[in-house]
């Protein structure tokens, strides 16, 4: 199995199953599976892999709360919850949206915006997370969307956000940064969702 995966172009997201995945080479050639890869997804993912030899998984979604946060002029992810702290000083922001990633230029631009961070909020677009494993990238994506939800709901009250002190957030962010700390939790988390789908929607895994 190739580690660069994309979905077949033209399939509705809710209908994607494991068999819809394509294994791509580092040049974007289909090496496993049958079909044409989704162009913009392939461009973004391949560019990030090319720029970051320290990661093995890239996840890109249009998760609702993070996408809504990215539509704000100030799209900063605030340290308002204990789950926010893993992202302290580890999120990049792209506020220079330049169109769909279909020209060969947008992917490298996005990769440069990500830099050495674990996540990138794409203004007017969505979000991207990376990790040393699929489980870690998934775990980042899951918790980042959750804390974005908490932030957006808190902002709706019109009250002032109560932010965690920077030194506290920095300390806990550093603790969670290492792979030995996060990997067991991330693998258990992903396995839990896999087991859930195996029971409720087994066709997803086919």
mmCIF file of C-alpha atoms in Angstrom:
data_model
loop_
_atom_site.group_PDB
_atom_site.id
_atom_site.type_symbol
_atom_site.label_atom_id
_atom_site.label_comp_id
_atom_site.label_asym_id
_atom_site.label_seq_id
_atom_site.Cartn_x
_atom_site.Cartn_y
_atom_site.Cartn_z
ATOM 1 C CA UNK A 1 0.000 0.000 0.000
ATOM 2 C CA UNK A 2 1.394 3.383 -0.979
ATOM 3 C CA UNK A 3 1.350 5.973 1.784
ATOM 4 C CA UNK A 4 0.006 8.763 -0.417
ATOM 5 C CA UNK A 5 -3.726 8.167 -0.655
ATOM 6 C CA UNK A 6 -6.415 10.099 -2.493
ATOM 7 C CA UNK A 7 -10.062 9.449 -3.313
ATOM 8 C CA UNK A 8 -11.401 8.772 -6.771
ATOM 9 C CA UNK A 9 -12.621 11.971 -8.406
ATOM 10 C CA UNK A 10 -16.386 12.316 -8.773
ATOM 11 C CA UNK A 11 -17.458 10.369 -5.683
ATOM 12 C CA UNK A 12 -19.642 12.142 -3.116
ATOM 13 C CA UNK A 13 -17.826 12.387 0.228
ATOM 14 C CA UNK A 14 -20.529 10.500 2.120
ATOM 15 C CA UNK A 15 -20.160 7.568 -0.294
ATOM 16 C CA UNK A 16 -16.394 7.161 0.064
ATOM 17 C CA UNK A 17 -15.254 3.735 1.286
ATOM 18 C CA UNK A 18 -11.827 2.147 1.721
ATOM 19 C CA UNK A 19 -12.015 0.711 -1.803
ATOM 20 C CA UNK A 20 -12.347 4.255 -3.193
ATOM 21 C CA UNK A 21 -8.806 5.098 -2.128
ATOM 22 C CA UNK A 22 -6.024 5.338 -4.669
ATOM 23 C CA UNK A 23 -2.348 4.791 -3.896
ATOM 24 C CA UNK A 24 -0.260 7.518 -5.514
ATOM 25 C CA UNK A 25 3.438 7.816 -6.238
ATOM 26 C CA UNK A 26 5.347 10.914 -5.142
ATOM 27 C CA UNK A 27 4.649 12.295 -8.626
ATOM 28 C CA UNK A 28 0.910 11.739 -8.340
ATOM 29 C CA UNK A 29 0.755 8.673 -10.581
ATOM 30 C CA UNK A 30 -1.866 6.049 -9.685
ATOM 31 C CA UNK A 31 0.040 3.007 -8.407
ATOM 32 C CA UNK A 32 -2.808 1.195 -6.686
ATOM 33 C CA UNK A 33 -6.537 1.172 -7.372
ATOM 34 C CA UNK A 34 -8.448 2.250 -10.462
ATOM 35 C CA UNK A 35 -9.674 5.749 -11.263
ATOM 36 C CA UNK A 36 -8.595 9.357 -11.505
ATOM 37 C CA UNK A 37 -7.460 11.095 -8.292
ATOM 38 C CA UNK A 38 -9.190 14.247 -7.073
ATOM 39 C CA UNK A 39 -6.908 16.922 -8.555
ATOM 40 C CA UNK A 40 -6.830 19.559 -5.830
ATOM 41 C CA UNK A 41 -6.472 17.021 -3.014
ATOM 42 C CA UNK A 42 -3.566 15.323 -4.784
ATOM 43 C CA UNK A 43 -1.820 18.637 -5.404
ATOM 44 C CA UNK A 44 -2.091 19.762 -1.776
ATOM 45 C CA UNK A 45 -1.121 16.436 -0.211
ATOM 46 C CA UNK A 46 1.814 15.723 -2.516
ATOM 47 C CA UNK A 47 3.232 19.215 -2.021
ATOM 48 C CA UNK A 48 3.111 18.855 1.767
ATOM 49 C CA UNK A 49 4.759 15.417 1.654
ATOM 50 C CA UNK A 50 7.468 16.860 -0.572
ATOM 51 C CA UNK A 51 8.129 19.704 1.866
ATOM 52 C CA UNK A 52 7.968 17.684 5.103
ATOM 53 C CA UNK A 53 10.086 14.538 5.291
ATOM 54 C CA UNK A 54 9.281 14.264 9.017
ATOM 55 C CA UNK A 55 5.607 13.353 8.494
ATOM 56 C CA UNK A 56 3.845 10.285 7.114
ATOM 57 C CA UNK A 57 0.241 11.488 6.986
ATOM 58 C CA UNK A 58 -1.541 14.597 5.715
ATOM 59 C CA UNK A 59 -5.243 15.177 6.345
ATOM 60 C CA UNK A 60 -7.275 17.930 4.730
ATOM 61 C CA UNK A 61 -10.961 18.588 5.447
ATOM 62 C CA UNK A 62 -13.579 21.310 5.340
ATOM 63 C CA UNK A 63 -14.664 20.575 8.916
ATOM 64 C CA UNK A 64 -17.509 23.028 9.708
ATOM 65 C CA UNK A 65 -16.226 24.817 12.799
ATOM 66 C CA UNK A 66 -12.638 25.159 11.609
ATOM 67 C CA UNK A 67 -13.839 26.274 8.184
ATOM 68 C CA UNK A 68 -16.126 28.843 9.828
ATOM 69 C CA UNK A 69 -13.234 30.033 11.999
ATOM 70 C CA UNK A 70 -11.129 30.357 8.850
ATOM 71 C CA UNK A 71 -13.784 32.639 7.366
ATOM 72 C CA UNK A 72 -13.149 35.233 10.095
ATOM 73 C CA UNK A 73 -10.658 38.052 9.612
ATOM 74 C CA UNK A 74 -9.030 36.965 12.874
ATOM 75 C CA UNK A 75 -9.028 33.171 12.599
ATOM 76 C CA UNK A 76 -6.663 32.542 15.511
ATOM 77 C CA UNK A 77 -7.304 29.357 17.466
ATOM 78 C CA UNK A 78 -7.501 30.580 21.069
ATOM 79 C CA UNK A 79 -6.243 28.695 24.113
ATOM 80 C CA UNK A 80 -9.617 28.452 25.853
ATOM 81 C CA UNK A 81 -9.787 24.729 26.659
ATOM 82 C CA UNK A 82 -7.381 22.067 27.882
ATOM 83 C CA UNK A 83 -7.614 20.340 24.497
ATOM 84 C CA UNK A 84 -6.520 23.583 22.825
ATOM 85 C CA UNK A 85 -3.098 23.438 24.449
ATOM 86 C CA UNK A 86 -1.580 20.834 22.130
ATOM 87 C CA UNK A 87 -1.936 23.453 19.395
ATOM 88 C CA UNK A 88 -0.151 26.237 21.273
ATOM 89 C CA UNK A 89 2.360 27.830 18.885
ATOM 90 C CA UNK A 90 1.844 24.869 16.561
ATOM 91 C CA UNK A 91 -0.797 26.167 14.142
ATOM 92 C CA UNK A 92 -0.042 28.110 10.969
ATOM 93 C CA UNK A 93 -2.516 30.421 9.248
ATOM 94 C CA UNK A 94 -3.073 31.072 5.560
ATOM 95 C CA UNK A 95 -5.029 34.278 5.045
ATOM 96 C CA UNK A 96 -4.002 34.724 1.410
ATOM 97 C CA UNK A 97 -6.437 32.400 -0.373
ATOM 98 C CA UNK A 98 -5.473 32.211 -4.030
ATOM 99 C CA UNK A 99 -8.036 29.905 -5.604
ATOM 100 C CA UNK A 100 -8.413 26.179 -6.218
ATOM 101 C CA UNK A 101 -5.354 23.933 -6.056
ATOM 102 C CA UNK A 102 -5.401 22.902 -9.706
ATOM 103 C CA UNK A 103 -2.571 24.942 -11.229
ATOM 104 C CA UNK A 104 0.474 23.295 -9.683
ATOM 105 C CA UNK A 105 1.200 26.442 -7.674
ATOM 106 C CA UNK A 106 -1.336 26.357 -4.840
ATOM 107 C CA UNK A 107 -0.081 23.104 -3.324
ATOM 108 C CA UNK A 108 3.510 24.334 -2.814
ATOM 109 C CA UNK A 109 2.185 27.668 -1.521
ATOM 110 C CA UNK A 110 0.061 25.886 1.083
ATOM 111 C CA UNK A 111 3.008 23.678 2.068
ATOM 112 C CA UNK A 112 5.160 26.762 2.606
ATOM 113 C CA UNK A 113 2.457 28.288 4.818
ATOM 114 C CA UNK A 114 2.335 25.148 6.968
ATOM 115 C CA UNK A 115 6.064 25.358 7.627
ATOM 116 C CA UNK A 116 7.049 23.117 10.546
ATOM 117 C CA UNK A 117 3.654 23.248 12.318
ATOM 118 C CA UNK A 118 1.246 20.359 12.896
ATOM 119 C CA UNK A 119 -1.792 22.195 11.518
ATOM 120 C CA UNK A 120 -2.759 24.900 9.056
ATOM 121 C CA UNK A 121 -6.004 26.866 9.078
ATOM 122 C CA UNK A 122 -6.726 27.725 5.460
ATOM 123 C CA UNK A 123 -8.630 30.993 5.334
ATOM 124 C CA UNK A 124 -11.697 30.843 3.053
ATOM 125 C CA UNK A 125 -11.036 27.147 2.535
ATOM 126 C CA UNK A 126 -10.621 24.578 5.345
ATOM 127 C CA UNK A 127 -7.958 22.959 7.501
ATOM 128 C CA UNK A 128 -4.957 20.674 7.195
ATOM 129 C CA UNK A 129 -3.185 18.541 9.812
ATOM 130 C CA UNK A 130 -0.078 16.388 9.606
ATOM 131 C CA UNK A 131 1.447 13.652 11.732
ATOM 132 C CA UNK A 132 4.063 10.937 11.925
ATOM 133 C CA UNK A 133 1.225 8.404 11.535
ATOM 134 C CA UNK A 134 -2.338 8.397 10.218
ATOM 135 C CA UNK A 135 -3.602 8.074 13.786
ATOM 136 C CA UNK A 136 -1.714 11.167 14.944
ATOM 137 C CA UNK A 137 -2.898 13.311 12.004
ATOM 138 C CA UNK A 138 -6.466 12.122 12.660
ATOM 139 C CA UNK A 139 -6.182 12.858 16.375
ATOM 140 C CA UNK A 140 -4.979 16.387 15.635
ATOM 141 C CA UNK A 141 -7.857 16.922 13.189
ATOM 142 C CA UNK A 142 -10.476 15.599 15.605
ATOM 143 C CA UNK A 143 -9.417 17.678 18.593
ATOM 144 C CA UNK A 144 -8.744 20.782 16.552
ATOM 145 C CA UNK A 145 -12.302 20.701 15.224
ATOM 146 C CA UNK A 146 -13.630 20.165 18.753
ATOM 147 C CA UNK A 147 -11.782 23.137 20.221
ATOM 148 C CA UNK A 148 -12.817 25.282 17.254
ATOM 149 C CA UNK A 149 -16.412 24.340 18.093
ATOM 150 C CA UNK A 150 -15.927 25.369 21.728
ATOM 151 C CA UNK A 151 -14.411 28.663 20.600
ATOM 152 C CA UNK A 152 -17.144 29.483 18.090
ATOM 153 C CA UNK A 153 -19.882 28.643 20.610
ATOM 154 C CA UNK A 154 -18.211 30.766 23.289
ATOM 155 C CA UNK A 155 -17.839 33.668 20.857
ATOM 156 C CA UNK A 156 -21.562 33.515 20.103
ATOM 157 C CA UNK A 157 -22.326 34.560 23.681
ATOM 158 C CA UNK A 158 -20.660 37.920 23.085
ATOM 159 C CA UNK A 159 -18.663 37.529 26.282
ATOM 160 C CA UNK A 160 -14.907 37.846 26.653
ATOM 161 C CA UNK A 161 -12.962 34.626 26.153
ATOM 162 C CA UNK A 162 -11.152 33.268 29.209
ATOM 163 C CA UNK A 163 -7.803 32.169 27.785
ATOM 164 C CA UNK A 164 -5.306 29.836 29.424
ATOM 165 C CA UNK A 165 -2.081 31.526 30.518
ATOM 166 C CA UNK A 166 0.610 31.231 27.791
ATOM 167 C CA UNK A 167 3.144 29.595 30.113
ATOM 168 C CA UNK A 168 0.639 26.897 31.053
ATOM 169 C CA UNK A 169 -0.335 26.241 27.433
ATOM 170 C CA UNK A 170 3.329 26.166 26.389
ATOM 171 C CA UNK A 171 4.232 23.624 29.073
ATOM 172 C CA UNK A 172 1.451 21.225 28.176
ATOM 173 C CA UNK A 173 1.973 21.683 24.451
ATOM 174 C CA UNK A 174 5.612 20.656 24.814
ATOM 175 C CA UNK A 175 4.618 17.595 26.840
ATOM 176 C CA UNK A 176 2.138 16.420 24.192
ATOM 177 C CA UNK A 177 4.438 17.115 21.258
ATOM 178 C CA UNK A 178 6.532 13.952 21.498
ATOM 179 C CA UNK A 179 5.439 10.865 19.575
ATOM 180 C CA UNK A 180 5.837 8.485 22.568
ATOM 181 C CA UNK A 181 3.248 10.550 24.467
ATOM 182 C CA UNK A 182 0.615 11.054 21.797
ATOM 183 C CA UNK A 183 0.905 7.883 19.685
ATOM 184 C CA UNK A 184 -0.767 5.418 22.102
ATOM 185 C CA UNK A 185 -3.699 7.776 22.644
ATOM 186 C CA UNK A 186 -4.028 8.541 18.934
ATOM 187 C CA UNK A 187 -3.968 4.866 17.931
ATOM 188 C CA UNK A 188 -6.608 3.999 20.532
ATOM 189 C CA UNK A 189 -8.723 6.938 19.368
ATOM 190 C CA UNK A 190 -8.589 5.928 15.702
ATOM 191 C CA UNK A 191 -9.219 2.279 16.572
ATOM 192 C CA UNK A 192 -12.307 3.330 18.490
ATOM 193 C CA UNK A 193 -13.754 5.056 15.436
ATOM 194 C CA UNK A 194 -12.847 2.106 13.225
ATOM 195 C CA UNK A 195 -14.695 -0.242 15.589
ATOM 196 C CA UNK A 196 -17.678 2.111 15.611
ATOM 197 C CA UNK A 197 -17.884 2.107 11.815
ATOM 198 C CA UNK A 198 -17.359 -1.664 11.717
ATOM 199 C CA UNK A 199 -20.570 -2.041 13.726
ATOM 200 C CA UNK A 200 -22.711 0.797 12.380
ATOM 201 C CA UNK A 201 -21.520 1.211 8.783
ATOM 202 C CA UNK A 202 -19.290 -1.745 7.855
ATOM 203 C CA UNK A 203 -19.447 -0.811 4.166
ATOM 204 C CA UNK A 204 -17.130 2.139 4.898
ATOM 205 C CA UNK A 205 -14.273 -0.288 5.562
ATOM 206 C CA UNK A 206 -14.844 -2.332 2.401
#
